[in-house]
Tab-separated table of C-alpha atoms in Angstrom:
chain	number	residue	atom	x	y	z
P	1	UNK	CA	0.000	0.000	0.000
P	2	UNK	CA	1.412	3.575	-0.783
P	3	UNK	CA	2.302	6.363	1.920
P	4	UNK	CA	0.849	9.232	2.965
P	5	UNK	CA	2.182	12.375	0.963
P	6	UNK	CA	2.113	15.549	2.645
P	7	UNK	CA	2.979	18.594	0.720
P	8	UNK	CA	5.271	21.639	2.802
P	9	UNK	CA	4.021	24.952	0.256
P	10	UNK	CA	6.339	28.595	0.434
P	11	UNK	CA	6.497	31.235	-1.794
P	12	UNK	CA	8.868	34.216	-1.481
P	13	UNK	CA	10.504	36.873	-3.711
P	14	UNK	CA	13.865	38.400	-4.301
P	15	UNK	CA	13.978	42.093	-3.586
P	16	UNK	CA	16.350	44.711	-3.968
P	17	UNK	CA	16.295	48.588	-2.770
P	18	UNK	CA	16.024	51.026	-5.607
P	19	UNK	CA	18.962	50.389	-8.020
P	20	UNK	CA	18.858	53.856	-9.795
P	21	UNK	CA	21.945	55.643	-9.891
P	22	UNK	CA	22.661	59.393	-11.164
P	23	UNK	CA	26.166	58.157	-11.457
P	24	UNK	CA	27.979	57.210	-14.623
P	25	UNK	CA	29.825	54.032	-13.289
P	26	UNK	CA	26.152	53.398	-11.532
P	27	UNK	CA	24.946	53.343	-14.757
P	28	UNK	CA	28.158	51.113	-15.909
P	29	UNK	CA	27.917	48.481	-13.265
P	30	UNK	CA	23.830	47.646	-13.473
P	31	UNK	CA	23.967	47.623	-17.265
P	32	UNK	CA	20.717	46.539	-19.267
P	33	UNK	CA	19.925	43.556	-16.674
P	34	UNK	CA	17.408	42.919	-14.116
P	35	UNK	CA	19.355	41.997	-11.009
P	36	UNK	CA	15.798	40.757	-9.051
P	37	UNK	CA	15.435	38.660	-12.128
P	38	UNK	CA	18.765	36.790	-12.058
P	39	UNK	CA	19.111	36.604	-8.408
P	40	UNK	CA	15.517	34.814	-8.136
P	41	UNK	CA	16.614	32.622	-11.525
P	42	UNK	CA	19.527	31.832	-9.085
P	43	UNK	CA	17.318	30.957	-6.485
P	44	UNK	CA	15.224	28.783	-8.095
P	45	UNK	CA	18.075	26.857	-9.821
P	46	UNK	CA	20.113	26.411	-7.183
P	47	UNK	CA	16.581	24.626	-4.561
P	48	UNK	CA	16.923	21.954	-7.417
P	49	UNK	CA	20.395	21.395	-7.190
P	50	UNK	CA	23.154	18.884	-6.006
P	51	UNK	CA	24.615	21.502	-3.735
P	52	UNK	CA	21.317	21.960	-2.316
P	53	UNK	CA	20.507	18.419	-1.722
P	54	UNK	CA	23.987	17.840	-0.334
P	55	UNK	CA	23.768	20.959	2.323
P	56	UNK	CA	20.079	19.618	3.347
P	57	UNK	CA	21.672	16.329	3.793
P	58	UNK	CA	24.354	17.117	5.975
P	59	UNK	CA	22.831	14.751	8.995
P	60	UNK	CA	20.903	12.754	7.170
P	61	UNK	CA	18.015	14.927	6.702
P	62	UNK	CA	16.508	14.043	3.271
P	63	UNK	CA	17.652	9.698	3.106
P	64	UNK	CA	16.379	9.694	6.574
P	65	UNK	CA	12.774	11.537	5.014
P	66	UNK	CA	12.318	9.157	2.373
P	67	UNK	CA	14.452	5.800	3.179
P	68	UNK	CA	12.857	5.011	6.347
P	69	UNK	CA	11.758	2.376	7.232
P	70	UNK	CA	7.755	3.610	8.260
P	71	UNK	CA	7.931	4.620	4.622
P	72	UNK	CA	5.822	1.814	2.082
P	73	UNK	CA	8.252	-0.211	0.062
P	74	UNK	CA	7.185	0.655	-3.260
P	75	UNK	CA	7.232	4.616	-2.572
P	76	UNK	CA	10.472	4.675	-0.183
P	77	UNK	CA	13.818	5.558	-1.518
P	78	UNK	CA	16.265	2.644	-1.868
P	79	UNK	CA	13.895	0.114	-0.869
P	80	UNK	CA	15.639	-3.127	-1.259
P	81	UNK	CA	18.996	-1.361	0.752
P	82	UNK	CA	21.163	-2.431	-2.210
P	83	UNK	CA	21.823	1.145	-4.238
P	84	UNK	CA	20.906	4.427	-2.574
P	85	UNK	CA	23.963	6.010	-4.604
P	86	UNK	CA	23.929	9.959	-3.877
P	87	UNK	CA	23.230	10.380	-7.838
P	88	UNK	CA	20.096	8.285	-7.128
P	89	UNK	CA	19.153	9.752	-3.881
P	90	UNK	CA	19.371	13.425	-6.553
P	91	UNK	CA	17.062	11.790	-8.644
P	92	UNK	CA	14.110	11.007	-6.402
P	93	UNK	CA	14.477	14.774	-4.600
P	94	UNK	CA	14.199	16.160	-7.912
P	95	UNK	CA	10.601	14.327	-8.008
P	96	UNK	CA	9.926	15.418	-4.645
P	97	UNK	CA	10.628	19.191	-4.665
P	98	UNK	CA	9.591	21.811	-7.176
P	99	UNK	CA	9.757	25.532	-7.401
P	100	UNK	CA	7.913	27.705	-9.499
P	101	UNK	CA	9.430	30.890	-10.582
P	102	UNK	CA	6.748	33.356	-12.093
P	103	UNK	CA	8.494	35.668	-14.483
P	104	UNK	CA	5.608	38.294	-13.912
P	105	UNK	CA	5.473	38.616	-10.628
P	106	UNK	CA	8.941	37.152	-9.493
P	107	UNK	CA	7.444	35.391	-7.082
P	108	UNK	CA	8.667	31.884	-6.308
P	109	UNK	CA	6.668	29.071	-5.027
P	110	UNK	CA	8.388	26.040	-3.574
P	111	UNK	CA	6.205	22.918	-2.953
P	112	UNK	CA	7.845	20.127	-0.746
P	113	UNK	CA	6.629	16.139	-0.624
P	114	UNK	CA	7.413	14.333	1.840
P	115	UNK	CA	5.699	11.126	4.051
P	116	UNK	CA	5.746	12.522	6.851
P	117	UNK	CA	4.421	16.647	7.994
P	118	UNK	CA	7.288	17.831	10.238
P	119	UNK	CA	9.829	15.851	7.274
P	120	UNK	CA	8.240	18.179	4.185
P	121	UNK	CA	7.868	21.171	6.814
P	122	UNK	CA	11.588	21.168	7.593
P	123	UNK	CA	13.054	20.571	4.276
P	124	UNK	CA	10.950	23.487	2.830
P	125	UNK	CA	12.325	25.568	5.624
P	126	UNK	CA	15.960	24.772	5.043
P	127	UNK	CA	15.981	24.998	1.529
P	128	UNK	CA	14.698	28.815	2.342
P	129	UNK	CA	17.477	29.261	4.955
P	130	UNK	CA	20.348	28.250	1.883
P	131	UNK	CA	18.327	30.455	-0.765
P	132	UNK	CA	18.794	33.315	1.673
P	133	UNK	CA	22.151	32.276	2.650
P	134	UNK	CA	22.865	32.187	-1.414
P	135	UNK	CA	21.308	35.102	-1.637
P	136	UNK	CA	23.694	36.745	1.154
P	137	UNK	CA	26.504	35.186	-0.483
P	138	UNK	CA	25.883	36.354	-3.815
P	139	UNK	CA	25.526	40.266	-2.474
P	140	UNK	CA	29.018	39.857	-0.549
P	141	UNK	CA	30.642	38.908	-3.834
P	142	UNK	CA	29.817	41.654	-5.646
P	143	UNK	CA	30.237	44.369	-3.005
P	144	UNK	CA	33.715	43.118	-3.072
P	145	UNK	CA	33.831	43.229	-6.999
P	146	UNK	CA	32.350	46.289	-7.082
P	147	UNK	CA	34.169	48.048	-4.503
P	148	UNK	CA	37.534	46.575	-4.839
P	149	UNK	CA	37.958	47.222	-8.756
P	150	UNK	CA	36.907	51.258	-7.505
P	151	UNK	CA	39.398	50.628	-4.438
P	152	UNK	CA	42.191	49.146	-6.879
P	153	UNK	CA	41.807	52.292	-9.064
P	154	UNK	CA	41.710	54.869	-6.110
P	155	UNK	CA	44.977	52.969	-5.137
P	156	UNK	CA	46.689	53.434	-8.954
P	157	UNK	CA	45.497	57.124	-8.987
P	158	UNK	CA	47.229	57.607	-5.656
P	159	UNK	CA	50.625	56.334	-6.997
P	160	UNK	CA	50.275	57.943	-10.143
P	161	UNK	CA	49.955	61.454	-7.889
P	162	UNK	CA	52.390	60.653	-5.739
P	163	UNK	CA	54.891	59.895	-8.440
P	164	UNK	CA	54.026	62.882	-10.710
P	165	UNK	CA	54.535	65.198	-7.525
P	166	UNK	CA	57.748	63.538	-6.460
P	167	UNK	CA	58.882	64.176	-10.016
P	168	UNK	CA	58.169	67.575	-9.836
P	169	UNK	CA	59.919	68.513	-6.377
P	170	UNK	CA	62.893	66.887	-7.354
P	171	UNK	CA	62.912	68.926	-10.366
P	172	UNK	CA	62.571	71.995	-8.698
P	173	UNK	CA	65.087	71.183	-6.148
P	174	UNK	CA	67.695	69.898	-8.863
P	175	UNK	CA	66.915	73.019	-11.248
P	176	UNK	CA	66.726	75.015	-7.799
P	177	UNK	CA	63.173	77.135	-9.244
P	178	UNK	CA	59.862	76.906	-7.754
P	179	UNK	CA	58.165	77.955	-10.615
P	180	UNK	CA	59.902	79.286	-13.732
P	181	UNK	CA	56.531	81.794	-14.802
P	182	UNK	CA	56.398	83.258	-11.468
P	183	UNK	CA	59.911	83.947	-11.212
P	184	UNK	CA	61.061	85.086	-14.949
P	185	UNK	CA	57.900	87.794	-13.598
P	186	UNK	CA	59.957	89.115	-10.426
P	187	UNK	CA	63.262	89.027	-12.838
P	188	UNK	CA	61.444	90.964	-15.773
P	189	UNK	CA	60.699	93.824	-13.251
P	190	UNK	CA	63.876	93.561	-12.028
P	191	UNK	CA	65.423	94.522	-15.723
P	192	UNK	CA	62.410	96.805	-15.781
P	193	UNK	CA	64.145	99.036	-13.201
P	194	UNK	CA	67.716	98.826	-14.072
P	195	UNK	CA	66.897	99.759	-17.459
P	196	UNK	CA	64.713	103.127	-16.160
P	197	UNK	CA	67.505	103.336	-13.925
P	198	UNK	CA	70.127	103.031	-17.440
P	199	UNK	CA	68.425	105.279	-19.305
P	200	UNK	CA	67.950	108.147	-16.163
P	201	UNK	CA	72.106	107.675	-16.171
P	202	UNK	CA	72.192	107.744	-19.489
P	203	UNK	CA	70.074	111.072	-19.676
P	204	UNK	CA	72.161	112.549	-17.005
P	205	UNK	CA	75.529	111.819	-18.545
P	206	UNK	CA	74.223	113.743	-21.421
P	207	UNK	CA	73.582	116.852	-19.958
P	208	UNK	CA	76.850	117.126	-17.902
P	209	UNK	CA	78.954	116.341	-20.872
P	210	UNK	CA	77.089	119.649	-23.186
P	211	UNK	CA	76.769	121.482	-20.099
P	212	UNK	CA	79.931	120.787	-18.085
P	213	UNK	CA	82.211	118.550	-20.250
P	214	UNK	CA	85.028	118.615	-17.626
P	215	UNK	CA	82.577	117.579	-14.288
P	216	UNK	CA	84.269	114.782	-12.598
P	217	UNK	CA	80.943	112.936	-12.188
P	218	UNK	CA	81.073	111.987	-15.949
P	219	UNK	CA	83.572	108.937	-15.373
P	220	UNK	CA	81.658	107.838	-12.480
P	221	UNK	CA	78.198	107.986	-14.712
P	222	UNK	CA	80.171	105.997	-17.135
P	223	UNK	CA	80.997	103.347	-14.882
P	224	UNK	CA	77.774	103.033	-13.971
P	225	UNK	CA	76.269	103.021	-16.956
P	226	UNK	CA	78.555	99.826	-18.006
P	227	UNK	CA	77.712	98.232	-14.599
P	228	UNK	CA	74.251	98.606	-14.926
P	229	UNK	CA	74.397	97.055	-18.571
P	230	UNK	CA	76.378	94.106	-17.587
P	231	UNK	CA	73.073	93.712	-14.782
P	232	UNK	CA	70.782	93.889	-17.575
P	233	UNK	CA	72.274	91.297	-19.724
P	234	UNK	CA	73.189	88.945	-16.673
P	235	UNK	CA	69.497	89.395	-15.376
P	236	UNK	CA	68.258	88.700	-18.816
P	237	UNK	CA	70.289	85.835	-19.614
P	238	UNK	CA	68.811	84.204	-16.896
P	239	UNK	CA	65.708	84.747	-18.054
P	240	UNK	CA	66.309	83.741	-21.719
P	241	UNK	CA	69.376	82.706	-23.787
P	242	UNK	CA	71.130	79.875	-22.068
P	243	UNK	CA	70.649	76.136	-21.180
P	244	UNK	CA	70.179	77.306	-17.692
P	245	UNK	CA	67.462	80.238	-18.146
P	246	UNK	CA	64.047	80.211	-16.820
P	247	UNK	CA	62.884	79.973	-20.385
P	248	UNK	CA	64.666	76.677	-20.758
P	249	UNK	CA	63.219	75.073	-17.553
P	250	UNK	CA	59.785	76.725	-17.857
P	251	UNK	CA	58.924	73.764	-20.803
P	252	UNK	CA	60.023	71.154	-18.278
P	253	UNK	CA	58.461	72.132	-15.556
P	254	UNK	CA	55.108	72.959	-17.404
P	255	UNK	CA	54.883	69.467	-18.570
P	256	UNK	CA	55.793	67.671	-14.390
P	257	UNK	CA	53.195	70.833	-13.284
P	258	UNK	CA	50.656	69.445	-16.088
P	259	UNK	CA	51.288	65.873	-15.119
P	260	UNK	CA	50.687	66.213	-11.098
P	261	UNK	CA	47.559	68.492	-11.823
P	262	UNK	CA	46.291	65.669	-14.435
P	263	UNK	CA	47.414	62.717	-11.825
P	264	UNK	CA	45.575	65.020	-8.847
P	265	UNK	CA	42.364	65.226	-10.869
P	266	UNK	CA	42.011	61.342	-12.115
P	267	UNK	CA	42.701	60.830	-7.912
P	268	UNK	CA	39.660	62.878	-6.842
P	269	UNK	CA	38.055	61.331	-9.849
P	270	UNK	CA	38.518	57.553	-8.575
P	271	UNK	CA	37.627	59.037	-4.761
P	272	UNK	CA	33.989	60.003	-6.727
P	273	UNK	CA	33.898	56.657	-8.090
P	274	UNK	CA	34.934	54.229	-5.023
P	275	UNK	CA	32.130	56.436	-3.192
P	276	UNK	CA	29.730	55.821	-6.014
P	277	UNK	CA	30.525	51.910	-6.530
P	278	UNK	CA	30.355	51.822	-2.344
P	279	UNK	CA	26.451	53.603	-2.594
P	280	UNK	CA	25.837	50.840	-5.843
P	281	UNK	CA	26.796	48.169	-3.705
P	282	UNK	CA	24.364	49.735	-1.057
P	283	UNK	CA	21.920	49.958	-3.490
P	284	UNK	CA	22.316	46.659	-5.149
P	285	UNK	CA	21.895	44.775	-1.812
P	286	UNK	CA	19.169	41.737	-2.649
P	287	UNK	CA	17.464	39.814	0.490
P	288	UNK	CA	14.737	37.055	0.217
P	289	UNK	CA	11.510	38.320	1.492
P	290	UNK	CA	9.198	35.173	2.658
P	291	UNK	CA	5.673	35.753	0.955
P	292	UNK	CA	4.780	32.674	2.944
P	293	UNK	CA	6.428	31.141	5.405
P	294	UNK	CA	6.504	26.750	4.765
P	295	UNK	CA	3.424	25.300	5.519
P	296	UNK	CA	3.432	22.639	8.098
P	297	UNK	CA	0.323	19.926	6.318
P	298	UNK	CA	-1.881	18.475	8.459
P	299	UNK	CA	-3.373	15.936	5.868
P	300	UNK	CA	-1.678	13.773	2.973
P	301	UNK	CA	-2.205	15.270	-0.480
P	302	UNK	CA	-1.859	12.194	-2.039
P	303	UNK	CA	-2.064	9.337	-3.071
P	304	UNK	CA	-5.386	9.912	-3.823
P	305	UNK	CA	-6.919	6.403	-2.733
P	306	UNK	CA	-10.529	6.637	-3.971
P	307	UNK	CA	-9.810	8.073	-7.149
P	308	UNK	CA	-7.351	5.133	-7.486
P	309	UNK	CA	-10.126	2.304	-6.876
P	310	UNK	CA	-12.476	3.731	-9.368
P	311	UNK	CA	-10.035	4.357	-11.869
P	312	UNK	CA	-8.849	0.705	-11.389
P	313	UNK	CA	-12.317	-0.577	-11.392
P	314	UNK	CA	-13.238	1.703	-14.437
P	315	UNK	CA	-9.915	0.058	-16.213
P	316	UNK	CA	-11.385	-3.244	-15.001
P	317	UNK	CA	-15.109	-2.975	-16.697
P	318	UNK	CA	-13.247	-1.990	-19.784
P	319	UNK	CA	-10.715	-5.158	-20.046
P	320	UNK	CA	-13.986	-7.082	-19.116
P	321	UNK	CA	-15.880	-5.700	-22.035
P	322	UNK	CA	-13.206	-5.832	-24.253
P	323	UNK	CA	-12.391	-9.777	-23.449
P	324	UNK	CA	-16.182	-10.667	-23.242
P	325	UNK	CA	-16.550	-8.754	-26.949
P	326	UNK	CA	-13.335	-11.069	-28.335
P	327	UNK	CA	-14.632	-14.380	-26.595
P	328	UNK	CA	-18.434	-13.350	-28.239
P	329	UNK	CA	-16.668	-13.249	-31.461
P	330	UNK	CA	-14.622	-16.316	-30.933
P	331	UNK	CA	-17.803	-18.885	-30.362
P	332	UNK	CA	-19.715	-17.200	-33.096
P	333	UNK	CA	-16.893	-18.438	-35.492
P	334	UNK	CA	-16.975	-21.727	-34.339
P	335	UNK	CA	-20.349	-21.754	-34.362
């Protein structure tokens, strides 16, 4: 005679908190998939899997459900005690659990058999202990993805600054400038004022020699006005004109000043992003909401005995007919 079947029912759904993102690598990350979608796909596969089976039957759980010995012989598993292979064992949990994924609704419904209540009860419940655990496991991985890829390129940017402005200071300290533009400013003004202070000697030395050719100050104006070109040409050749001039170290330094402002910017640039993959991740946190928590059945769902006997005796009438038609036939021949 056949067991009692009891059926353990739950239906939950995959949820996630609002996944929109103003952010360009937001935007980058979620792509043109439905993250609720996969996760619950994932879900549902993973109920009807080996890994599944083998974490419910870590103490015996599910051979203990359906191999005992209260169980009939022609419905328990491994009745004859001479297989009961864990490829086998696979086979008749895949007949005894199902789960429903409803692509409209994303609502998943997992129906349990078992022979016994508390047996279908507490494999339903575990099952929705590892699809939240899954679940869990799932979000962990790709916060770490997510944030460590941002974290990795924060880390890049960093050394990239750090080695454009260690480029630069030991520039300046081997060149001795601090910044060539600033500097050829202060020495421009410089020549600025010895030349108005040139051209005032100049003027000056003028009028004493076609007023008073023979003034003793006229040597002394001359000497200063070579002295004061010699400063001009010395201030302007470092300025311009020589291997060693501002001019020649302003291209240099331009491009190490260009390069730490560019390696400064992509660094604030992967700070934005690490904070914006660190709010995704946030944001892209699933968790299993139970719709229904299992059912614990307090009356067999199958087999369905009556039905059974009438269909058998239905079956019956017809094989009767049929064999009373064929014998008819036979003595009417002989006859």
């Amino acid at each position: 005679m056949s067991s009692d079947v009891y059926t353990s029912e739950s239906r939950f759904v995959v949820r996630s908190p609002d996944k929109s993102s103003s952010g360009g690598l937001g935007l980058l990350l979620k792509g043109g998939s439905s993250g609720e979608a996969n996760e619950g796909y994932a879900t549902h596969d993973y109920m009807l899997s080996r890994d599944a089976l083998k974490a419910l039957n870590r103490d015996g759980l599910v051979r203990n459900a359906y191999g005992n010995d209260s169980v009939s012989i022609f419905n328990r598993f491994n009745p004859l005690g001479s297989g009961g292979s864990d490829e086998q064992l696979f086979k008749f949990y895949s007949k005894k659990v199902e789960a429903n994924h409803d692509i409209a609704s994303s609502i998943t419904t997992l129906d349990v058999d078992a022979f016994a209540p508390q047996d279908a009860y507490e494999i339903n419940r575990r099952l929705l202990v590892q699809a939240e655990a899954l679940v869990n496991k799932l979000n962990t991985r790709a916060r770490e993805d997510l944030i460590g890829y941002a974290a990795k390129e924060l880390q890049e940017a960093k050394a990239a600054a750090s080695t454009a402005a260690l480029a630069l200071s030991d520039y300046r300290n081997r060149e001795g400038v601090v910044d060539p533009e600033k500097q050829a400013e202060v020495q421009l003004q410089m020549v600025s004022k010895l030349q108005d202070e040139m051209i005032a000697t100049k003027t000056q030395l003028v009028q004493l020699r076609a007023f008073t050719p023979q003034n003793p100050q006229i040597p002394v104006l001359q000497t200063r006005v070579r002295e004061l070109n010699k400063e001009i040409e010395q201030q302007t050749g470092l300025i311009a004109g020589n291997q060693k001039s501002l001019a020649a170290t302003a291209a240099r330094y331009q491009r190490l000043a260009l390069e730490s402002q560019l390696a400064d910017k992509e660094m604030a640039a992967a700070i934005t992003s690490l904070q914006e993959a660190r709010n995704e991740a946030r944001r892209k946190r699933a968790y299993v909401e139970r719709i229904v928590e299992p059912s614990k059945p307090d009356y067999p769902s199958g087999p369905r005995r009556l039905r059974g006997i009438l269909s058998t005796f239905v079956v019956g009438l017809v094989i009767w007919a049929v064999l009373s038609m064929l014998m008819g036939g036979i003595r009417e021949h002989r006859d």
